[in-house]
């Protein structure tokens, strides 16, 4: 059987493997997925995870549970040598090994793209993983706990000042969700007021959310301003050293939480370690039919999709002629890639990827959302229901759909879960603090010089009773021992 290696288990990789399991005949091919994480993260839910509206585990999909016919390897692919059709697999434990394949599918996704701004690498946090979303939630809750015990002043202001960099969909969603989250928390902290919380979003462009109309983006700005959140347009972040935000406008303030959402880039761990062609922006060069190569020539047995690949947008709506890196395209590319793989295995021709953007939908906190499709737009509560309906149904597998929807229903009646678990960052800290440890061996004292032997006085033998001399080698009586009877 031909061996199909899928590098990356995100949207595109997961859906490729999932659909291959459905469409491949028994014995037609052997599929292996390699990813450092054992789950696929549904990234549109990360803002709601950070705001306590979705249980973190419900926003991820276990690969081994839903890819039942696929071999899942939890490791990194550190090099792809397509000339030899081998990939170097490096696990977290153990030695790397070479994996031989017949067909390779590169769907390694993207990571946060940052710039060399002082302090960002040390102070900021991204929003690409479920772990980052959980850390943001715990930081907000922890800061409220700390601030409630402090008097009004600079330290409390720092704890309750939250900053988001980037005004795209991800940035606006996490910004609005955190604003909604903080407002809901105030009723549990009578020591704090609404005016004690400060929210800043920094966007280098002159507008937010380029995926929606200008009118809709203005509505979002107005809504955020009414909720006490400040958006800085045409502004660049100059420094974030020690949490001190310095902007190009000259304004400065201190912030304890800085969330970076200002762009993504193709996974460098894969695109920098392969002999497959990479285009000028650092993405895998892919044709419209998802085969690696150019429009004139393709590389046999090499495919790519998702955020790691530069997939031509045949609708003409993509930025620079390529599809934008989002879940909508990655999922559909993964499904088409699986169909094309099956078609090629059976001697048929692949189809080109063509998907016209269906629109954009965003949640801006409980009960607030926006939806844009062409010239049609919805705002407020109805758009919020549309956001939840779309993403609730888009979540892979009914098992995961029900977990998410049931969580929403419970939150409607019970409210958000506001439990913080900061100890997850160092779970052994309490155990180590009180654990008993063996005492270090005492240092050996220097030996005292031996005293010269003294001759026993003659009276010793004279005083000893006849017949009671201790035999040679017998233990001598110690002080406090009873005197033996003479009977």
Coordinates of C-alpha atoms in Angstrom, one line a residue:
X1 CA 0.0 0.0 0.0
X2 CA 1.2 3.5 -0.6
X3 CA 2.1 5.4 2.5
X4 CA 0.6 8.9 2.9
X5 CA 2.3 11.1 5.5
X6 CA 0.4 14.1 6.7
X7 CA 2.6 16.7 8.4
X8 CA 0.4 18.6 10.9
X9 CA -2.9 17.8 12.5
X10 CA -4.6 21.2 12.5
X11 CA -7.7 22.0 10.4
X12 CA -6.4 21.0 7.0
X13 CA -4.4 18.0 8.2
X14 CA -7.2 16.7 10.5
X15 CA -9.9 17.0 7.8
X16 CA -7.6 15.5 5.2
X17 CA -7.1 12.4 7.3
X18 CA -10.7 12.3 8.5
X19 CA -12.1 12.3 4.9
X20 CA -9.5 9.9 3.7
X21 CA -10.8 7.4 6.3
X22 CA -14.2 7.8 4.8
X23 CA -13.3 7.7 1.1
X24 CA -10.4 5.3 0.9
X25 CA -11.2 1.6 0.2
X26 CA -9.7 -1.0 2.6
X27 CA -6.1 -1.6 1.7
X28 CA -5.9 1.3 -0.7
X29 CA -3.5 3.4 1.3
X30 CA -1.9 3.7 4.7
X31 CA -2.3 7.1 6.4
X32 CA 0.0 8.6 9.1
X33 CA -0.5 11.9 10.8
X34 CA 2.4 13.5 12.7
X35 CA 1.8 16.5 15.0
X36 CA 3.4 17.7 18.2
X37 CA 0.0 17.9 19.9
X38 CA -2.5 15.0 20.2
X39 CA -5.4 17.2 19.3
X40 CA -6.8 19.7 16.8
X41 CA -7.6 23.1 18.2
X42 CA -10.8 24.9 16.9
X43 CA -9.2 28.3 17.0
X44 CA -12.4 30.4 16.5
X45 CA -13.4 29.3 20.0
X46 CA -10.2 30.6 21.7
X47 CA -11.6 34.0 22.6
X48 CA -14.6 32.4 24.3
X49 CA -12.3 30.0 26.1
X50 CA -10.3 33.0 27.4
X51 CA -13.5 34.7 28.5
X52 CA -14.7 31.6 30.4
X53 CA -17.6 30.9 28.0
X54 CA -16.3 27.5 26.8
X55 CA -14.6 24.7 28.6
X56 CA -11.0 24.5 27.2
X57 CA -11.1 20.8 26.5
X58 CA -14.3 21.2 24.5
X59 CA -12.5 23.5 22.0
X60 CA -10.1 20.8 21.0
X61 CA -10.7 17.5 19.1
X62 CA -8.7 14.4 20.1
X63 CA -7.0 12.9 17.1
X64 CA -6.8 9.4 18.3
X65 CA -10.5 9.3 19.2
X66 CA -11.7 10.5 15.8
X67 CA -9.0 9.2 13.5
X68 CA -9.6 5.5 14.1
X69 CA -8.0 4.2 10.9
X70 CA -5.1 6.5 10.9
X71 CA -1.7 6.1 12.6
X72 CA -1.2 9.1 14.9
X73 CA 2.3 10.0 15.9
X74 CA 2.7 12.7 18.6
X75 CA 6.1 14.2 17.5
X76 CA 7.6 16.9 15.3
X77 CA 8.6 16.6 11.7
X78 CA 12.0 18.3 11.7
X79 CA 13.0 17.7 8.0
X80 CA 11.3 16.7 4.8
X81 CA 13.6 15.3 2.1
X82 CA 11.2 14.8 -0.7
X83 CA 14.0 13.9 -3.1
X84 CA 14.4 10.7 -1.0
X85 CA 10.8 10.6 0.2
X86 CA 11.8 10.6 3.8
X87 CA 10.9 12.7 6.8
X88 CA 12.8 13.1 10.0
X89 CA 10.5 12.6 13.0
X90 CA 11.7 13.9 16.3
X91 CA 9.7 12.8 19.4
X92 CA 9.7 14.6 22.7
X93 CA 11.3 11.5 24.3
X94 CA 13.7 9.3 22.4
X95 CA 15.9 9.6 19.3
X96 CA 14.8 11.0 15.9
X97 CA 14.1 8.5 13.1
X98 CA 13.6 8.5 9.4
X99 CA 10.0 7.8 8.1
X100 CA 9.7 6.6 4.5
X101 CA 6.6 7.7 2.6
X102 CA 5.2 7.6 -0.9
X103 CA 3.0 10.8 -0.7
X104 CA 3.5 13.8 1.6
X105 CA 0.8 16.2 2.6
X106 CA 2.1 19.4 4.3
X107 CA -0.5 21.0 6.5
X108 CA 1.7 22.3 9.4
X109 CA -0.3 25.5 10.0
X110 CA 0.9 28.8 11.2
X111 CA 2.3 30.5 14.3
X112 CA 2.1 34.0 15.6
X113 CA 4.2 36.5 13.6
X114 CA 5.9 39.1 15.7
X115 CA 8.2 42.0 15.1
X116 CA 11.4 42.9 17.1
X117 CA 9.6 45.3 19.4
X118 CA 11.4 45.6 22.8
X119 CA 9.6 43.7 25.4
X120 CA 7.1 41.8 23.2
X121 CA 8.9 38.5 23.3
X122 CA 9.2 38.7 27.1
X123 CA 5.9 40.2 28.1
X124 CA 3.2 39.4 25.5
X125 CA 1.2 36.2 24.8
X126 CA -0.3 35.0 21.6
X127 CA -3.7 33.5 20.8
X128 CA -3.0 30.5 18.6
X129 CA -3.2 27.6 21.1
X130 CA -5.6 26.4 23.8
X131 CA -2.9 26.8 26.4
X132 CA -2.6 30.5 25.6
X133 CA -6.3 31.0 25.9
X134 CA -6.4 29.3 29.3
X135 CA -3.4 31.3 30.5
X136 CA -5.2 34.6 29.5
X137 CA -8.3 33.6 31.4
X138 CA -6.3 32.7 34.5
X139 CA -4.3 35.9 34.3
X140 CA -7.5 38.0 34.2
X141 CA -9.0 36.2 37.1
X142 CA -5.8 36.2 39.1
X143 CA -5.4 40.0 38.5
X144 CA -8.9 40.6 39.8
X145 CA -8.1 38.6 42.9
X146 CA -4.9 40.6 43.5
X147 CA -6.4 44.0 42.7
X148 CA -9.3 43.5 45.1
X149 CA -6.9 43.4 48.0
X150 CA -5.0 46.6 47.0
X151 CA -5.8 50.2 47.5
X152 CA -6.4 52.5 44.5
X153 CA -3.1 53.3 43.0
X154 CA -0.6 52.5 40.2
X155 CA -0.2 48.8 41.1
X156 CA -3.9 48.2 41.0
X157 CA -4.2 50.1 37.7
X158 CA -1.5 48.0 36.2
X159 CA -3.2 44.7 37.2
X160 CA -6.5 45.9 35.7
X161 CA -5.1 47.3 32.5
X162 CA -5.4 44.9 29.5
X163 CA -3.9 45.4 26.1
X164 CA -4.5 43.7 22.7
X165 CA -2.2 44.4 19.7
X166 CA -3.8 43.8 16.4
X167 CA -7.3 44.8 15.1
X168 CA -8.1 41.9 12.9
X169 CA -10.9 39.4 13.6
X170 CA -8.9 37.6 16.3
X171 CA -7.8 40.8 18.0
X172 CA -11.3 42.3 18.1
X173 CA -12.9 39.1 19.3
X174 CA -10.5 38.5 22.2
X175 CA -10.6 42.3 23.0
X176 CA -14.4 42.4 23.1
X177 CA -14.7 39.1 24.9
X178 CA -12.3 40.1 27.7
X179 CA -14.1 43.4 28.1
X180 CA -17.4 41.5 28.5
X181 CA -15.7 39.0 30.9
X182 CA -14.3 41.8 33.1
X183 CA -17.6 43.6 33.3
X184 CA -19.3 40.3 34.4
X185 CA -16.6 39.8 37.1
X186 CA -17.2 43.1 38.8
X187 CA -20.3 41.9 40.7
X188 CA -18.1 39.4 42.5
X189 CA -15.6 42.0 43.5
X190 CA -17.3 44.8 45.4
X191 CA -14.0 46.4 46.1
X192 CA -13.6 47.3 42.4
X193 CA -15.6 49.5 40.1
X194 CA -16.1 49.6 36.3
X195 CA -13.8 52.7 36.1
X196 CA -11.0 50.6 37.7
X197 CA -10.7 48.5 34.5
X198 CA -8.9 49.7 31.4
X199 CA -8.9 48.1 28.0
X200 CA -6.6 49.2 25.1
X201 CA -6.4 47.9 21.5
X202 CA -3.5 49.0 19.3
X203 CA -3.9 48.8 15.5
X204 CA -1.4 50.2 13.0
X205 CA -4.0 50.6 10.3
X206 CA -6.7 53.2 10.1
X207 CA -9.5 50.7 10.6
X208 CA -10.3 47.4 12.2
X209 CA -11.7 44.1 10.8
X210 CA -10.9 44.5 7.1
X211 CA -13.1 41.5 6.3
X212 CA -16.3 43.5 7.0
X213 CA -17.6 46.8 5.5
X214 CA -16.4 50.1 6.8
X215 CA -19.9 50.8 8.2
X216 CA -19.8 47.6 10.2
X217 CA -16.3 48.3 11.5
X218 CA -17.5 51.7 12.6
X219 CA -20.4 50.2 14.5
X220 CA -18.0 47.8 16.3
X221 CA -15.8 50.8 17.3
X222 CA -18.8 52.7 18.6
X223 CA -20.0 49.6 20.5
X224 CA -16.6 49.1 22.1
X225 CA -16.4 52.7 23.1
X226 CA -19.8 52.5 24.8
X227 CA -18.5 49.6 26.8
X228 CA -15.4 51.4 28.0
X229 CA -12.9 49.9 25.7
X230 CA -10.4 52.2 23.9
X231 CA -9.1 51.5 20.4
X232 CA -6.0 53.3 19.1
X233 CA -6.0 53.4 15.3
X234 CA -3.1 54.5 13.1
X235 CA -0.9 53.6 16.1
X236 CA 2.1 51.4 16.5
X237 CA 3.5 49.7 19.5
X238 CA 7.0 51.0 20.1
X239 CA 7.9 49.2 23.4
X240 CA 6.5 46.8 26.0
X241 CA 9.5 46.5 28.3
X242 CA 8.5 45.4 31.8
X243 CA 4.8 45.9 30.8
X244 CA 5.2 49.6 30.1
X245 CA 3.3 50.3 26.8
X246 CA 4.9 53.0 24.6
X247 CA 2.9 53.9 21.5
X248 CA 3.9 55.9 18.4
X249 CA 1.5 58.6 19.5
X250 CA 3.7 59.2 22.6
X251 CA 1.1 57.9 25.0
X252 CA 2.4 55.4 27.7
X253 CA 0.7 53.3 30.3
X254 CA 1.4 50.1 32.2
X255 CA -0.4 46.8 31.5
X256 CA 0.0 43.5 33.1
X257 CA -1.6 41.5 30.2
X258 CA -0.5 42.0 26.6
X259 CA -2.2 39.8 23.9
X260 CA -0.5 39.8 20.5
X261 CA -2.8 39.0 17.5
X262 CA -1.0 41.1 14.8
X263 CA -0.6 38.5 12.2
X264 CA 0.6 34.9 11.6
X265 CA 3.3 33.2 9.5
X266 CA 3.8 29.7 8.1
X267 CA 5.2 27.3 10.6
X268 CA 9.0 28.0 10.3
X269 CA 9.9 24.6 11.8
X270 CA 8.6 23.0 8.6
X271 CA 9.1 25.5 5.8
X272 CA 12.7 26.1 6.7
X273 CA 13.6 22.5 6.8
X274 CA 12.5 21.0 3.5
X275 CA 13.6 20.7 -0.1
X276 CA 10.1 21.6 -1.3
X277 CA 9.7 25.0 -2.9
X278 CA 8.9 28.0 -0.7
X279 CA 7.6 31.3 -2.1
X280 CA 8.8 34.8 -1.2
X281 CA 6.5 35.2 1.9
X282 CA 7.8 32.0 3.4
X283 CA 4.9 29.7 2.5
X284 CA 4.8 26.4 0.7
X285 CA 4.3 27.0 -3.0
X286 CA 1.1 25.3 -4.0
X287 CA -1.1 25.1 -7.1
X288 CA -4.8 25.6 -7.2
X289 CA -5.3 21.8 -7.2
X290 CA -3.3 21.8 -3.9
X291 CA -0.3 20.0 -5.4
X292 CA 3.1 21.5 -4.6
X293 CA 4.5 23.5 -7.5
X294 CA 3.7 26.2 -10.0
X295 CA 0.9 26.6 -12.4
X296 CA 3.1 25.2 -15.2
X297 CA 4.7 22.3 -13.3
X298 CA 4.0 20.3 -10.1
X299 CA 6.1 18.1 -7.9
X300 CA 4.7 14.6 -7.9
X301 CA 3.4 13.1 -4.6
X302 CA 3.7 16.4 -2.7
X303 CA 0.6 18.3 -1.5
X304 CA -0.1 21.2 0.7
X305 CA -3.0 23.2 2.2
X306 CA -4.0 25.5 5.1
X307 CA -2.1 28.3 6.6
X308 CA 1.3 26.9 5.8
X309 CA 0.6 27.0 2.0
X310 CA 0.2 29.8 -0.5
X311 CA -3.0 28.5 -2.2
X312 CA -4.2 30.6 -5.2
X313 CA -7.6 32.2 -4.8
X314 CA -9.4 31.7 -8.1
X315 CA -12.3 33.9 -7.0
X316 CA -10.0 36.9 -7.1
X317 CA -10.9 38.0 -3.6
X318 CA -7.8 36.9 -1.8
X319 CA -5.0 39.2 -0.6
X320 CA -2.2 39.1 -3.1
X321 CA -4.0 36.5 -5.2
X322 CA -3.9 33.9 -2.4
X323 CA -6.5 32.6 0.0
X324 CA -6.4 34.3 3.4
X325 CA -5.2 32.1 6.4
X326 CA -8.4 31.3 8.2
X327 CA -10.4 28.3 9.3
X328 CA -13.0 28.6 6.6
X329 CA -10.4 28.0 3.8
X330 CA -8.3 25.4 5.8
X331 CA -11.3 23.1 6.4
X332 CA -12.5 23.2 2.8
X333 CA -9.0 22.8 1.4
X334 CA -8.5 19.7 3.7
X335 CA -11.7 18.1 2.3
X336 CA -10.8 18.8 -1.3
X337 CA -7.2 17.6 -0.7
X338 CA -8.6 14.2 0.5
X339 CA -10.8 14.0 -2.6
X340 CA -7.9 14.8 -4.9
X341 CA -5.6 12.3 -3.3
X342 CA -8.2 9.5 -3.7
X343 CA -8.8 10.6 -7.3
X344 CA -5.0 10.5 -8.2
X345 CA -4.6 7.1 -6.5
X346 CA -7.4 5.8 -8.8
X347 CA -5.9 7.4 -11.9
X348 CA -8.3 10.4 -12.1
X349 CA -7.5 14.1 -12.2
X350 CA -7.6 16.5 -9.3
X351 CA -10.0 19.4 -9.0
X352 CA -8.9 23.0 -8.4
X353 CA -9.8 24.8 -5.1
X354 CA -12.5 27.4 -5.6
X355 CA -14.4 28.9 -2.7
X356 CA -16.0 32.3 -2.6
X357 CA -16.0 33.8 0.9
X358 CA -19.3 33.1 2.5
X359 CA -19.0 36.1 4.8
X360 CA -17.6 36.9 8.2
X361 CA -19.1 36.4 11.6
X362 CA -17.6 37.5 15.0
X363 CA -18.6 37.3 18.6
X364 CA -18.0 40.4 20.7
X365 CA -19.0 39.2 24.1
X366 CA -22.2 37.7 25.4
X367 CA -25.2 38.9 23.4
X368 CA -23.1 41.0 20.9
X369 CA -21.9 40.1 17.5
X370 CA -21.5 41.1 13.8
X371 CA -22.2 39.2 10.6
X372 CA -21.2 40.4 7.1
X373 CA -21.9 38.7 3.8
X374 CA -21.6 40.9 0.8
X375 CA -23.6 44.0 1.4
X376 CA -25.8 42.3 3.9
X377 CA -24.9 42.7 7.6
X378 CA -26.3 42.0 11.0
X379 CA -25.3 43.5 14.3
X380 CA -26.0 42.9 17.9
X381 CA -28.0 39.9 19.4
X382 CA -29.1 38.3 16.1
X383 CA -25.5 38.3 14.8
X384 CA -24.3 36.8 18.1
X385 CA -26.8 33.9 17.6
X386 CA -25.6 33.5 14.1
X387 CA -22.0 33.4 15.3
X388 CA -22.7 30.7 17.8
X389 CA -24.9 28.7 15.4
X390 CA -22.3 28.7 12.6
X391 CA -19.3 27.8 14.8
X392 CA -21.3 25.3 16.9
X393 CA -22.2 23.4 13.7
X394 CA -18.7 23.8 12.2
X395 CA -17.1 22.1 15.2
X396 CA -15.9 18.7 14.0
X397 CA -17.8 15.6 15.1
X398 CA -21.2 15.5 16.9
X399 CA -19.5 14.5 20.1
X400 CA -17.7 17.8 20.2
X401 CA -20.7 19.8 19.0
X402 CA -22.8 18.5 21.8
X403 CA -20.1 19.3 24.4
X404 CA -19.8 22.9 23.3
X405 CA -23.6 23.5 22.9
X406 CA -24.4 21.9 26.2
X407 CA -21.8 24.1 27.8
X408 CA -23.4 27.2 26.3
X409 CA -26.8 26.1 27.7
X410 CA -25.4 25.6 31.2
X411 CA -23.7 29.0 31.1
X412 CA -27.1 30.6 30.1
X413 CA -28.7 29.3 33.3
X414 CA -25.6 29.2 35.6
X415 CA -23.4 32.0 34.3
X416 CA -19.8 31.8 33.3
X417 CA -17.3 29.7 35.2
X418 CA -15.0 32.1 37.1
X419 CA -12.6 29.5 38.6
X420 CA -9.0 30.3 38.1
X421 CA -6.4 27.5 38.0
X422 CA -3.0 29.4 38.1
X423 CA -1.3 26.4 39.7
X424 CA -1.5 24.6 36.4
X425 CA 1.6 26.5 35.4
X426 CA 3.6 24.8 38.2
X427 CA 1.4 22.0 39.5
X428 CA 4.2 20.5 41.8
X429 CA 4.9 23.7 43.6
X430 CA 2.7 22.9 46.7
X431 CA 3.9 19.3 46.9
X432 CA 7.5 20.3 46.7
X433 CA 7.0 23.0 49.4
X434 CA 5.9 20.5 52.0
X435 CA 7.5 17.3 50.8
X436 CA 10.0 15.7 53.3
X437 CA 13.5 15.3 52.0
X438 CA 16.4 13.2 53.3
X439 CA 18.8 15.1 55.5
X440 CA 22.2 15.6 54.0
X441 CA 24.9 13.4 55.6
X442 CA 26.7 15.1 58.5
X443 CA 30.3 16.0 57.7
X444 CA 32.7 13.6 59.3
X445 CA 34.5 15.3 62.4
X446 CA 38.3 15.0 62.4
X447 CA 39.5 12.0 64.4
X448 CA 41.0 12.9 67.8
X449 CA 44.5 11.5 68.5
X450 CA 44.5 8.2 70.5
X451 CA 45.3 8.5 74.2
X452 CA 48.2 6.3 75.5
X453 CA 47.2 3.1 77.1
X454 CA 47.3 3.1 81.0
X455 CA 48.3 0.2 83.1
X456 CA 45.4 -1.0 85.3
X457 CA 46.1 -0.5 89.1
X458 CA 46.9 -3.6 91.1
X459 CA 44.0 -3.1 93.3
X460 CA 41.6 -3.9 90.4
X461 CA 42.4 -7.6 90.5
X462 CA 42.5 -7.6 94.2
X463 CA 39.0 -6.1 94.5
X464 CA 37.4 -8.5 92.0
X465 CA 35.7 -11.5 93.7
X466 CA 37.3 -14.8 93.1
X467 CA 35.5 -16.9 90.5
X468 CA 33.8 -13.9 88.9
X469 CA 36.5 -12.8 86.5
X470 CA 34.9 -12.1 83.1
X471 CA 36.0 -14.5 80.4
X472 CA 38.1 -13.2 77.6
X473 CA 35.9 -11.5 74.9
X474 CA 32.8 -11.3 77.1
X475 CA 31.0 -7.9 77.2
X476 CA 31.8 -5.7 80.1
X477 CA 29.0 -4.2 82.2
X478 CA 28.0 -0.7 81.3
X479 CA 27.2 2.2 83.6
X480 CA 23.8 1.7 85.1
X481 CA 23.7 -2.1 84.5
X482 CA 22.5 -4.2 87.5
X483 CA 25.4 -5.7 89.5
X484 CA 25.3 -9.5 89.1
X485 CA 24.3 -11.4 92.2
X486 CA 27.1 -13.5 93.9
X487 CA 24.6 -16.3 94.5

